[in-house]
PDB file of C-alpha atoms in Angstrom:
ATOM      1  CA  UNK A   5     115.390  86.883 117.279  1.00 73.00           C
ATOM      2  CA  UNK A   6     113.604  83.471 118.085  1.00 83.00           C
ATOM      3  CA  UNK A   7     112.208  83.131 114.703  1.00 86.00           C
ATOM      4  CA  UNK A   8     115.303  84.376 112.758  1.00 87.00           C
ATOM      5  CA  UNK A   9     116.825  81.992 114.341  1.00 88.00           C
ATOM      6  CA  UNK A  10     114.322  79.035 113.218  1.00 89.00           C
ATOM      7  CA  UNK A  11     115.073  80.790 109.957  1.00 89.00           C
ATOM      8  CA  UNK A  12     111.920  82.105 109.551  1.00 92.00           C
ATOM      9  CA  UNK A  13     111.592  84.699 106.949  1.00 94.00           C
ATOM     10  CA  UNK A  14     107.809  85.547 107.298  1.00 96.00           C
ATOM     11  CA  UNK A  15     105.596  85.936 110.395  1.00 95.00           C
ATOM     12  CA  UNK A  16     102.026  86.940 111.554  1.00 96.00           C
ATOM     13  CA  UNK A  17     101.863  87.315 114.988  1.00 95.00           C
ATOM     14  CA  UNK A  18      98.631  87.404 117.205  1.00 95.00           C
ATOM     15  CA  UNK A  19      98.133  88.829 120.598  1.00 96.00           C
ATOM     16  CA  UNK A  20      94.975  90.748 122.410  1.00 97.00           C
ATOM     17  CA  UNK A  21      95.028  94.221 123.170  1.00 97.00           C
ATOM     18  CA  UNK A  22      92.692  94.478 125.766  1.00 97.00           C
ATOM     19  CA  UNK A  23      94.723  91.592 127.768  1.00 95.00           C
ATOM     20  CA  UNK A  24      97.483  94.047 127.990  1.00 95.00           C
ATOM     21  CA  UNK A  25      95.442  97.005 130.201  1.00 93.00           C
ATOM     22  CA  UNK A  26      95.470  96.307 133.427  1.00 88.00           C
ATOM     23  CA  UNK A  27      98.486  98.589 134.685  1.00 88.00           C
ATOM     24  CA  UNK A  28      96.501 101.464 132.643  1.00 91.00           C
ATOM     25  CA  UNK A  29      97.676 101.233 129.564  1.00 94.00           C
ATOM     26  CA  UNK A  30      95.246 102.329 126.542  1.00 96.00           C
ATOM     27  CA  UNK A  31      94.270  99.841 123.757  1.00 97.00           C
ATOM     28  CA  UNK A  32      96.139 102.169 121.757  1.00 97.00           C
ATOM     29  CA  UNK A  33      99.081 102.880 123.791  1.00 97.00           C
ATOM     30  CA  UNK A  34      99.226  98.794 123.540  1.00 97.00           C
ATOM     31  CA  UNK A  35      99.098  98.763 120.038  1.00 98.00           C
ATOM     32  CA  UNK A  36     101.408 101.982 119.390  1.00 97.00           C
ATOM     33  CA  UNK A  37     104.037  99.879 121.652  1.00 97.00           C
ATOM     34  CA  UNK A  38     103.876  96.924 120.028  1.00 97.00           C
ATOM     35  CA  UNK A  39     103.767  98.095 116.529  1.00 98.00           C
ATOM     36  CA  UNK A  40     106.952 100.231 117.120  1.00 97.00           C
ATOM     37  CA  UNK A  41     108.544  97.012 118.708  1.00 96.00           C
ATOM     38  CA  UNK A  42     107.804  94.811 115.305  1.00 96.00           C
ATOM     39  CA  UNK A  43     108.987  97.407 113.129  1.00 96.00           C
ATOM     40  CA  UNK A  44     112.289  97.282 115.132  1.00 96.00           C
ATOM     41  CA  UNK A  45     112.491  93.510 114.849  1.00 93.00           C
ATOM     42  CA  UNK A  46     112.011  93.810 111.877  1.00 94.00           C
ATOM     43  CA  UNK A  47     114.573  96.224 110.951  1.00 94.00           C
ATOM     44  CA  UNK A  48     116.968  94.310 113.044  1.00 93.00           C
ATOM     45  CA  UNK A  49     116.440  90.551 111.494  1.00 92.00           C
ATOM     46  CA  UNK A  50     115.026  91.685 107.964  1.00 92.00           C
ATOM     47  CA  UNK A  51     112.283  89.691 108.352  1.00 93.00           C
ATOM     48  CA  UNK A  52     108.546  90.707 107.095  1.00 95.00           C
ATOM     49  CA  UNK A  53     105.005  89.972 108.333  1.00 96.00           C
ATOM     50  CA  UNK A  54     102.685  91.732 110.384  1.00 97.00           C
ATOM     51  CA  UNK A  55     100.291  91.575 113.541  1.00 98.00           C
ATOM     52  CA  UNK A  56      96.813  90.180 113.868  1.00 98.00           C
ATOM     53  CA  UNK A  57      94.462  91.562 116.528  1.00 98.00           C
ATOM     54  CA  UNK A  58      92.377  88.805 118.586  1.00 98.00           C
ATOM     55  CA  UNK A  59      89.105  89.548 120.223  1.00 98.00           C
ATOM     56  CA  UNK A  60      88.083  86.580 122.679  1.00 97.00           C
ATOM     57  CA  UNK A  61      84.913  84.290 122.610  1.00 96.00           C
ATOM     58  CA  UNK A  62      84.434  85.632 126.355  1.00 96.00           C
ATOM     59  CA  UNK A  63      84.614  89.500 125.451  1.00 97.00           C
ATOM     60  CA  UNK A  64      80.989  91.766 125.012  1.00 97.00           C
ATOM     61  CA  UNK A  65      80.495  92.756 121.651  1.00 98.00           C
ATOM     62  CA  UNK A  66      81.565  96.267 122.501  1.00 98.00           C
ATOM     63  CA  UNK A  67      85.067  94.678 123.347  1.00 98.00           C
ATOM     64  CA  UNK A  68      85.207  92.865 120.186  1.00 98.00           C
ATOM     65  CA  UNK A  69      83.941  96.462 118.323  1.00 98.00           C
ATOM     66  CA  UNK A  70      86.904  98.035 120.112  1.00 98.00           C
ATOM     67  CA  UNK A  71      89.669  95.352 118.862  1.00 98.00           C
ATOM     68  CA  UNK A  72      88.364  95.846 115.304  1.00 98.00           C
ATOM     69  CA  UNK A  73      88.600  99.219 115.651  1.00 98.00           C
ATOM     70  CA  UNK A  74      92.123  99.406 116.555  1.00 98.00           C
ATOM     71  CA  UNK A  75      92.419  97.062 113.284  1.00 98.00           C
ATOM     72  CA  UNK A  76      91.028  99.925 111.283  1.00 98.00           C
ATOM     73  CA  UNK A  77      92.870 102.258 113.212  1.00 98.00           C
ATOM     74  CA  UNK A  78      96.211 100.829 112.953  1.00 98.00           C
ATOM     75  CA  UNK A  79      96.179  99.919 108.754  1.00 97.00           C
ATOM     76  CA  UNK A  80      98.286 100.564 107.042  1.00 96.00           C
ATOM     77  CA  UNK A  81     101.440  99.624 109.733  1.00 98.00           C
ATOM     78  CA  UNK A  82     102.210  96.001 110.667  1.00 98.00           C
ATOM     79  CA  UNK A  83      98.567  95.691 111.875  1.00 98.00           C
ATOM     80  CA  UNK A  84      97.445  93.119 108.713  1.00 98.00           C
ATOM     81  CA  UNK A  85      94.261  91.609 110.624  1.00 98.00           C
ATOM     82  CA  UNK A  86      91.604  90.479 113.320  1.00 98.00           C
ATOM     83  CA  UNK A  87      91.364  87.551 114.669  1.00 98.00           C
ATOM     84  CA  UNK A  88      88.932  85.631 117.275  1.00 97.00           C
ATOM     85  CA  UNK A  89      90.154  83.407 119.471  1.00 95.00           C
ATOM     86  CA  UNK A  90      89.041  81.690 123.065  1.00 92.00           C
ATOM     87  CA  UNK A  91      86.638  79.181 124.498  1.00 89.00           C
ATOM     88  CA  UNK A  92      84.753  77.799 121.448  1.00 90.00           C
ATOM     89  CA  UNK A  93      82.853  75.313 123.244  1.00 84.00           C
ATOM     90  CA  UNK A  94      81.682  77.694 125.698  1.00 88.00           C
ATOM     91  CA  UNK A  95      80.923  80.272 123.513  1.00 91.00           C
ATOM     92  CA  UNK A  96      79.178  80.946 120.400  1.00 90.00           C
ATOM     93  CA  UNK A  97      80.019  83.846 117.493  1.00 95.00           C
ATOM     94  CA  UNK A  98      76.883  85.812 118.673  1.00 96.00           C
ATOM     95  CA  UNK A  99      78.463  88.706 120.362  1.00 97.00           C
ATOM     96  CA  UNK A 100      81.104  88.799 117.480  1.00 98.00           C
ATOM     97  CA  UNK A 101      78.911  89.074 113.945  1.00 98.00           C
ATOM     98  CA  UNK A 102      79.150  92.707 114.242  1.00 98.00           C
ATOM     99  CA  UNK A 103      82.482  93.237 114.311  1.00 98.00           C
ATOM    100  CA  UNK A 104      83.512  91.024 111.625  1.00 98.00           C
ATOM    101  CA  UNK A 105      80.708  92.859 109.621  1.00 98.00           C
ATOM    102  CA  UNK A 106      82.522  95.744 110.572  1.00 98.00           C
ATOM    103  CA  UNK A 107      86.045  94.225 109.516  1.00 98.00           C
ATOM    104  CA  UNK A 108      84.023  92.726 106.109  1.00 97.00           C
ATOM    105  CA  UNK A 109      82.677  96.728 105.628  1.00 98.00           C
ATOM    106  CA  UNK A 110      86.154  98.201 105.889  1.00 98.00           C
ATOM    107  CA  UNK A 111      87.720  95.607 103.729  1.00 97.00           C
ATOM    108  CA  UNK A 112      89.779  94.210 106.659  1.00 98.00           C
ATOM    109  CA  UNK A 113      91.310  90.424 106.508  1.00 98.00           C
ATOM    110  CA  UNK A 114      90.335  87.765 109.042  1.00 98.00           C
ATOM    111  CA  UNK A 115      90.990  84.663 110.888  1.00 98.00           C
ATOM    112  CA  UNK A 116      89.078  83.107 113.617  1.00 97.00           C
ATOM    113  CA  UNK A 117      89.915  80.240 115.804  1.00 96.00           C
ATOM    114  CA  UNK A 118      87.798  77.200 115.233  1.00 96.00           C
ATOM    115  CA  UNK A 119      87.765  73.092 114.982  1.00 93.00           C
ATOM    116  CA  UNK A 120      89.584  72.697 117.702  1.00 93.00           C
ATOM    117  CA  UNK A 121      88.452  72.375 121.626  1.00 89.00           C
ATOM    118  CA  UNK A 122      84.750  71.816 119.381  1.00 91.00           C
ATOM    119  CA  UNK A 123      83.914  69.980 116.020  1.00 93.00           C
ATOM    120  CA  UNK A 124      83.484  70.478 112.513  1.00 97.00           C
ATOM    121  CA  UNK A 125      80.188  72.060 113.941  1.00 96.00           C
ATOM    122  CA  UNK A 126      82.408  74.903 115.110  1.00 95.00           C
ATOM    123  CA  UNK A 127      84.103  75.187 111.399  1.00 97.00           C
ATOM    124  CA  UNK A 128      80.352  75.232 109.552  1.00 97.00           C
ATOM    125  CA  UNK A 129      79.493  78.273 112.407  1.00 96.00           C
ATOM    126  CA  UNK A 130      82.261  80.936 111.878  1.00 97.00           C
ATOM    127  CA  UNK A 131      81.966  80.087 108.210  1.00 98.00           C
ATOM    128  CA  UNK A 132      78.798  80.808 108.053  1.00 97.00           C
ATOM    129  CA  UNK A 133      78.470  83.892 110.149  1.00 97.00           C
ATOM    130  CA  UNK A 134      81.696  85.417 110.488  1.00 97.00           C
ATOM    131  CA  UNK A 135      82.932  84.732 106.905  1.00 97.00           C
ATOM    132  CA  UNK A 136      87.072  84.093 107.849  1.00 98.00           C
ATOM    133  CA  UNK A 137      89.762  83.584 105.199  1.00 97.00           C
ATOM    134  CA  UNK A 138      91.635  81.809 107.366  1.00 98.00           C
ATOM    135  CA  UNK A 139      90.556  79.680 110.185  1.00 98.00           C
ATOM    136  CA  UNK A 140      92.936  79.188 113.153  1.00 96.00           C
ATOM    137  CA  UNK A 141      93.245  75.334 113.767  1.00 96.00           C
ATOM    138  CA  UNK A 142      90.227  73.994 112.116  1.00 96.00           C
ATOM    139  CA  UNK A 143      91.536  70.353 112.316  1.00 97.00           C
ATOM    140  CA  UNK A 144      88.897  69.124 113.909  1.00 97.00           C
ATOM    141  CA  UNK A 145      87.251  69.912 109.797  1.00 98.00           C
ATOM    142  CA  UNK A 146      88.420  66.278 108.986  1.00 97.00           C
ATOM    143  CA  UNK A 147      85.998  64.736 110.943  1.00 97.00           C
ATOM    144  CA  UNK A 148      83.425  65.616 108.170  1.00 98.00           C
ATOM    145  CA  UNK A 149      84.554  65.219 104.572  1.00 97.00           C
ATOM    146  CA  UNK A 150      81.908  67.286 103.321  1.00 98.00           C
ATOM    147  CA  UNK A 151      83.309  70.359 105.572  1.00 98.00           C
ATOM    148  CA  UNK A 152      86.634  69.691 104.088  1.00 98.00           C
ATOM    149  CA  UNK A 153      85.743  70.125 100.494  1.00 98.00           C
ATOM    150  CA  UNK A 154      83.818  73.052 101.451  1.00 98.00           C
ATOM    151  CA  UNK A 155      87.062  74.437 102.773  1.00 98.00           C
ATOM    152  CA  UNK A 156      88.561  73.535  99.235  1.00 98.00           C
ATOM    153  CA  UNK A 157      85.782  75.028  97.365  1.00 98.00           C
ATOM    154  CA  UNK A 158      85.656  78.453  99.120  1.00 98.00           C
ATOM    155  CA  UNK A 159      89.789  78.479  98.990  1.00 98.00           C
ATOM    156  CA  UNK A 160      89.543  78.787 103.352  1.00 98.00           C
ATOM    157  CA  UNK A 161      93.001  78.117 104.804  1.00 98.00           C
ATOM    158  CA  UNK A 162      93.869  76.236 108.031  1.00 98.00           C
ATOM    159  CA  UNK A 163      96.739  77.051 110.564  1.00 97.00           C
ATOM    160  CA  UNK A 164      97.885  74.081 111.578  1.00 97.00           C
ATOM    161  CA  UNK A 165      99.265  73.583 114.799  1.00 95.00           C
ATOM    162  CA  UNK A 166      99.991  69.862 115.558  1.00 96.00           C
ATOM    163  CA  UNK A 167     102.003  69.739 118.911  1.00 95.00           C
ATOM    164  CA  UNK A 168      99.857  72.633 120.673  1.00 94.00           C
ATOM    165  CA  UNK A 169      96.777  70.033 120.008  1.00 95.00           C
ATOM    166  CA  UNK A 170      98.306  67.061 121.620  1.00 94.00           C
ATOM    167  CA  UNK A 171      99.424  69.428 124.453  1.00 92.00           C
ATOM    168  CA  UNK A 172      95.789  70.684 124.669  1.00 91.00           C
ATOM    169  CA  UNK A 173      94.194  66.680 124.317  1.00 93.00           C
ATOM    170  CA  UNK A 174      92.470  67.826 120.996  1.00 94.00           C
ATOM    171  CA  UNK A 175      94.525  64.099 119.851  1.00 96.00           C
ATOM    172  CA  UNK A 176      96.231  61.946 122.439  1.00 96.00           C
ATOM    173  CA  UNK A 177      99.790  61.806 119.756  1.00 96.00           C
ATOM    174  CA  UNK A 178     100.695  63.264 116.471  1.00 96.00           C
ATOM    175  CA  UNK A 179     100.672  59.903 115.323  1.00 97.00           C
ATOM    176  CA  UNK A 180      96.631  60.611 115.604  1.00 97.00           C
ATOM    177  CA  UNK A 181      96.691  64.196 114.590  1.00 97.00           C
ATOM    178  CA  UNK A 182      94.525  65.119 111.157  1.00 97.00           C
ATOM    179  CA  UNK A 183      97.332  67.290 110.103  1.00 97.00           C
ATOM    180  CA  UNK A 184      98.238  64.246 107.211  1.00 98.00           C
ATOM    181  CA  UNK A 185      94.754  63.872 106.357  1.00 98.00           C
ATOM    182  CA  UNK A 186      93.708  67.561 105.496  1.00 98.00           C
ATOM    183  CA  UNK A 187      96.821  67.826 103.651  1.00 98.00           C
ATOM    184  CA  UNK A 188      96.007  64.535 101.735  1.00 98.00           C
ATOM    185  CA  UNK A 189      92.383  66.084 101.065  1.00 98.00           C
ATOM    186  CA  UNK A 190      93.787  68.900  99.050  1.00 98.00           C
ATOM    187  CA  UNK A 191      92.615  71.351 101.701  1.00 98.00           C
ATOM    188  CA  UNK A 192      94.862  74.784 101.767  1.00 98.00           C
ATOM    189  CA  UNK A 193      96.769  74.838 105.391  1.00 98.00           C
ATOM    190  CA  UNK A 194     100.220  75.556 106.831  1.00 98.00           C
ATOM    191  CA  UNK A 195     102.163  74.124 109.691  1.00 97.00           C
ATOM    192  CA  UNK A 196     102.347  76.513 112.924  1.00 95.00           C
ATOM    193  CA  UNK A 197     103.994  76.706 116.522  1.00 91.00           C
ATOM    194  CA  UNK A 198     100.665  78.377 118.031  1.00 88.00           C
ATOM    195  CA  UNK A 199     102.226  80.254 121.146  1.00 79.00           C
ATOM    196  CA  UNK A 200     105.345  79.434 122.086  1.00 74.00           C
ATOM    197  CA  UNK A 201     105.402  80.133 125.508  1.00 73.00           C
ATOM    198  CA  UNK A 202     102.829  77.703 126.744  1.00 76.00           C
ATOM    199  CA  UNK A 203     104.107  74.961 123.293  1.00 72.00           C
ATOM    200  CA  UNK A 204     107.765  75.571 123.672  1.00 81.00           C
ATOM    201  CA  UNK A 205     108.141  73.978 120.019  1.00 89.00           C
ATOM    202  CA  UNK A 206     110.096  75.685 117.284  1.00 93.00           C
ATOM    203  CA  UNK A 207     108.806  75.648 113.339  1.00 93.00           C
ATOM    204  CA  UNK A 208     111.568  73.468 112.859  1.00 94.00           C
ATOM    205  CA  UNK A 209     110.633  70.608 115.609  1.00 94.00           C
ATOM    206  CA  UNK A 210     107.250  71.124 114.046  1.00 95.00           C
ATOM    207  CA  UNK A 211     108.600  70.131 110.646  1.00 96.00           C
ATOM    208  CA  UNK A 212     110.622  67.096 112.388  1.00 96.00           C
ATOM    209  CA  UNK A 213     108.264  65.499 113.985  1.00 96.00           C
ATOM    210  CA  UNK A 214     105.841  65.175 110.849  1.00 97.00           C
ATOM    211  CA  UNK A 215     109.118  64.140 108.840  1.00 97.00           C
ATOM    212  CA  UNK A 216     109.353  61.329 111.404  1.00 97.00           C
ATOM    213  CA  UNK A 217     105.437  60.571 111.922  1.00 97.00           C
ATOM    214  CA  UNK A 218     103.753  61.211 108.621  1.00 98.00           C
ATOM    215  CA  UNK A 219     107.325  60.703 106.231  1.00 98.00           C
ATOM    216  CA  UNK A 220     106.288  64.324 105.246  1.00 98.00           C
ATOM    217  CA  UNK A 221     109.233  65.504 102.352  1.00 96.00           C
ATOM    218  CA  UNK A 222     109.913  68.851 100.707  1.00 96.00           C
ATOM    219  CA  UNK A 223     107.031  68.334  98.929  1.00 96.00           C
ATOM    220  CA  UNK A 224     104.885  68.706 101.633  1.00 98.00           C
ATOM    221  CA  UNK A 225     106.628  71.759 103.544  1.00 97.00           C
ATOM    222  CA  UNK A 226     107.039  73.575 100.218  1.00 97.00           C
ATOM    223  CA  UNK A 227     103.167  73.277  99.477  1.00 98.00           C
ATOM    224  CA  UNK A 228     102.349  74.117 103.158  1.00 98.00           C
ATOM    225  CA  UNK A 229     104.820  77.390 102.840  1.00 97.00           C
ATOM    226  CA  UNK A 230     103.497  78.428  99.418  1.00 98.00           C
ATOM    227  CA  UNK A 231      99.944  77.974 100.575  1.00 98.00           C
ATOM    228  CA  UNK A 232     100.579  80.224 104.178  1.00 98.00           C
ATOM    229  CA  UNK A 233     102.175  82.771 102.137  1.00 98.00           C
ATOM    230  CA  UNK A 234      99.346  82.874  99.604  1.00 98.00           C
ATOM    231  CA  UNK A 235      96.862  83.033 102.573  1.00 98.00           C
ATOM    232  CA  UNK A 236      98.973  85.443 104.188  1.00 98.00           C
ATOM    233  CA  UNK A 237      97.649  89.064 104.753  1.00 98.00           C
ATOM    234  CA  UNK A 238     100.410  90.874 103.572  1.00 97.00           C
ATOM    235  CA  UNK A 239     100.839  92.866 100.531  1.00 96.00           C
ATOM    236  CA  UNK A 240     100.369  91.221  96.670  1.00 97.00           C
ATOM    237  CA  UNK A 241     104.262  92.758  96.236  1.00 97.00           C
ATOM    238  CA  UNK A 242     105.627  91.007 100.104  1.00 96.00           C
ATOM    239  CA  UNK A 243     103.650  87.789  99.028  1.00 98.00           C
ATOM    240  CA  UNK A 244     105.776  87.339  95.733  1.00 98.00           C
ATOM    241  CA  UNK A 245     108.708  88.294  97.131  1.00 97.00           C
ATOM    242  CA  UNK A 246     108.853  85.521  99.855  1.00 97.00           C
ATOM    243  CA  UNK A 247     107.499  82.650  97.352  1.00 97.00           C
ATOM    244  CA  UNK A 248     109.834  83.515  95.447  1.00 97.00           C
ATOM    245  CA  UNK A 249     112.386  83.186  98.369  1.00 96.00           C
ATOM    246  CA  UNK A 250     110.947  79.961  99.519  1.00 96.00           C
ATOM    247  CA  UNK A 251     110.714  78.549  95.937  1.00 96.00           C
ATOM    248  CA  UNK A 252     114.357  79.111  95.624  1.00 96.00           C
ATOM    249  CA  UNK A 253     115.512  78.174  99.188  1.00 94.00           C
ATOM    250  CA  UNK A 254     113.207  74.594  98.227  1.00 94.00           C
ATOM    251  CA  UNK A 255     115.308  74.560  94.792  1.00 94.00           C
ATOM    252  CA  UNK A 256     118.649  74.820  96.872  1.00 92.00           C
ATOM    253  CA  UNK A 257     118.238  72.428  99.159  1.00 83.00           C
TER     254      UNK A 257
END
């Protein structure tokens, strides 16, 4: 109901299903719960999208195996997706490899959080080892120009989330944020709230503020939606259907 009312018409939402066990639930009863929840929103706002599973830069890789698991488990309902999130500067992708080999084996999409609380150095790592579609922030990338036209080259999309980094001291305004840079590099990315209940920002504040820092237009939300449905990890059929949405929506407006 939050995002229908921010008139979003497309979502991908993340959680952690082995944050949710401590009352002795199952990593599947978790899953099973939450699935049946988004196909109910769903059915009640007629919005699409789909849920990505995060393993944690802390977890063993046995935890990590688990979450990707459930990913294989689960396809085929609104589970799209894994996803690694956490401490990247504490961290490294060690523990992780083999369960986005796994994900990689069983033709699963990814994401993984990088570029953010650590540099481009972060970017070049899950890149390189992990092999993401997407990368969750990233924005630290425009610190190294040759990392951003990597990202262009390999088609690697970044989700955005410019209030959540000042809130987090990744840039001390937005007035400092790389969010305007990236986009003027060509690089593929989209504008996100990252989790609401810790940013308590809306899409549409989002959208606002980089009206009012950057003197962002329609031009620049249109590309960013076209791009995050392109990048999204829904269904060739769902994709075109929502472009075509936004496309018209941009046309009308």
């Amino acid at each position: 109901s939050q995002l229908k009312a921010d008139n979003v018409i497309y979502a991908e939402i993340r959680f952690a299903p082995l944050l949710h066990i401590a009352k002795g639930l199952t990593p599947v009863e978790v899953v099973e719960t939450v699935n049946a929840a988004f196909t109910e929103g769903k059915a009640m706002t007629g919005m699409e999208g789909g849920l990505i599973l995060c393993t944690l830069r802390h977890y063993t890789e046995e935890q990590s195996m688990e979450t990707v698991r459930l990913v294989e488990q689960f396809k085929g309902t609104n589970v799209l997706a894994f996803d690694m999130a956490g401490d990247e500067a504490g961290y490294p992708v060690a523990a992780h490899v083999k369960a986005f080999e796994f994900a990689k084996a069983h033709q699963l999409h990814c994401t993984c959080h990088a570029g953010e609380a650590k540099g481009p150095e972060s970017v070049w790592d899950v890149l390189g080892h992990l092999h993401p579609t997407r990368i969750g922030h990233g924005v630290r990338s425009a610190e190294d120009p040759a990392l951003l036209d990597h990202l262009i080259k390999k088609d690697i999309h970044l989700e955005v989330c410019p209030t959540s980094n000042v809130q987090t001291n990744i840039f001390p305004s937005v007035k400092e944020h790389a969010a305007d840079k990236i986009y003027r590099h060509g690089v593929s990315m989209s504008i996100n709230t990252d989790a609401r209940t810790v940013t308590p920002v809306t899409l549409s504040s989002e959208y606002n503020t980089l009206q009012d820092v950057f003197n962002w237009d329609k031009t620049h939300f249109l590309r960013c939606n076209l791009e995050g449905i392109r990048h999204s990890f829904t269904t060739e059929a769902v994709k075109q259907k929502i472009a075509a949405r936004i496309q018209e929506a941009y046309n009308n407006c």
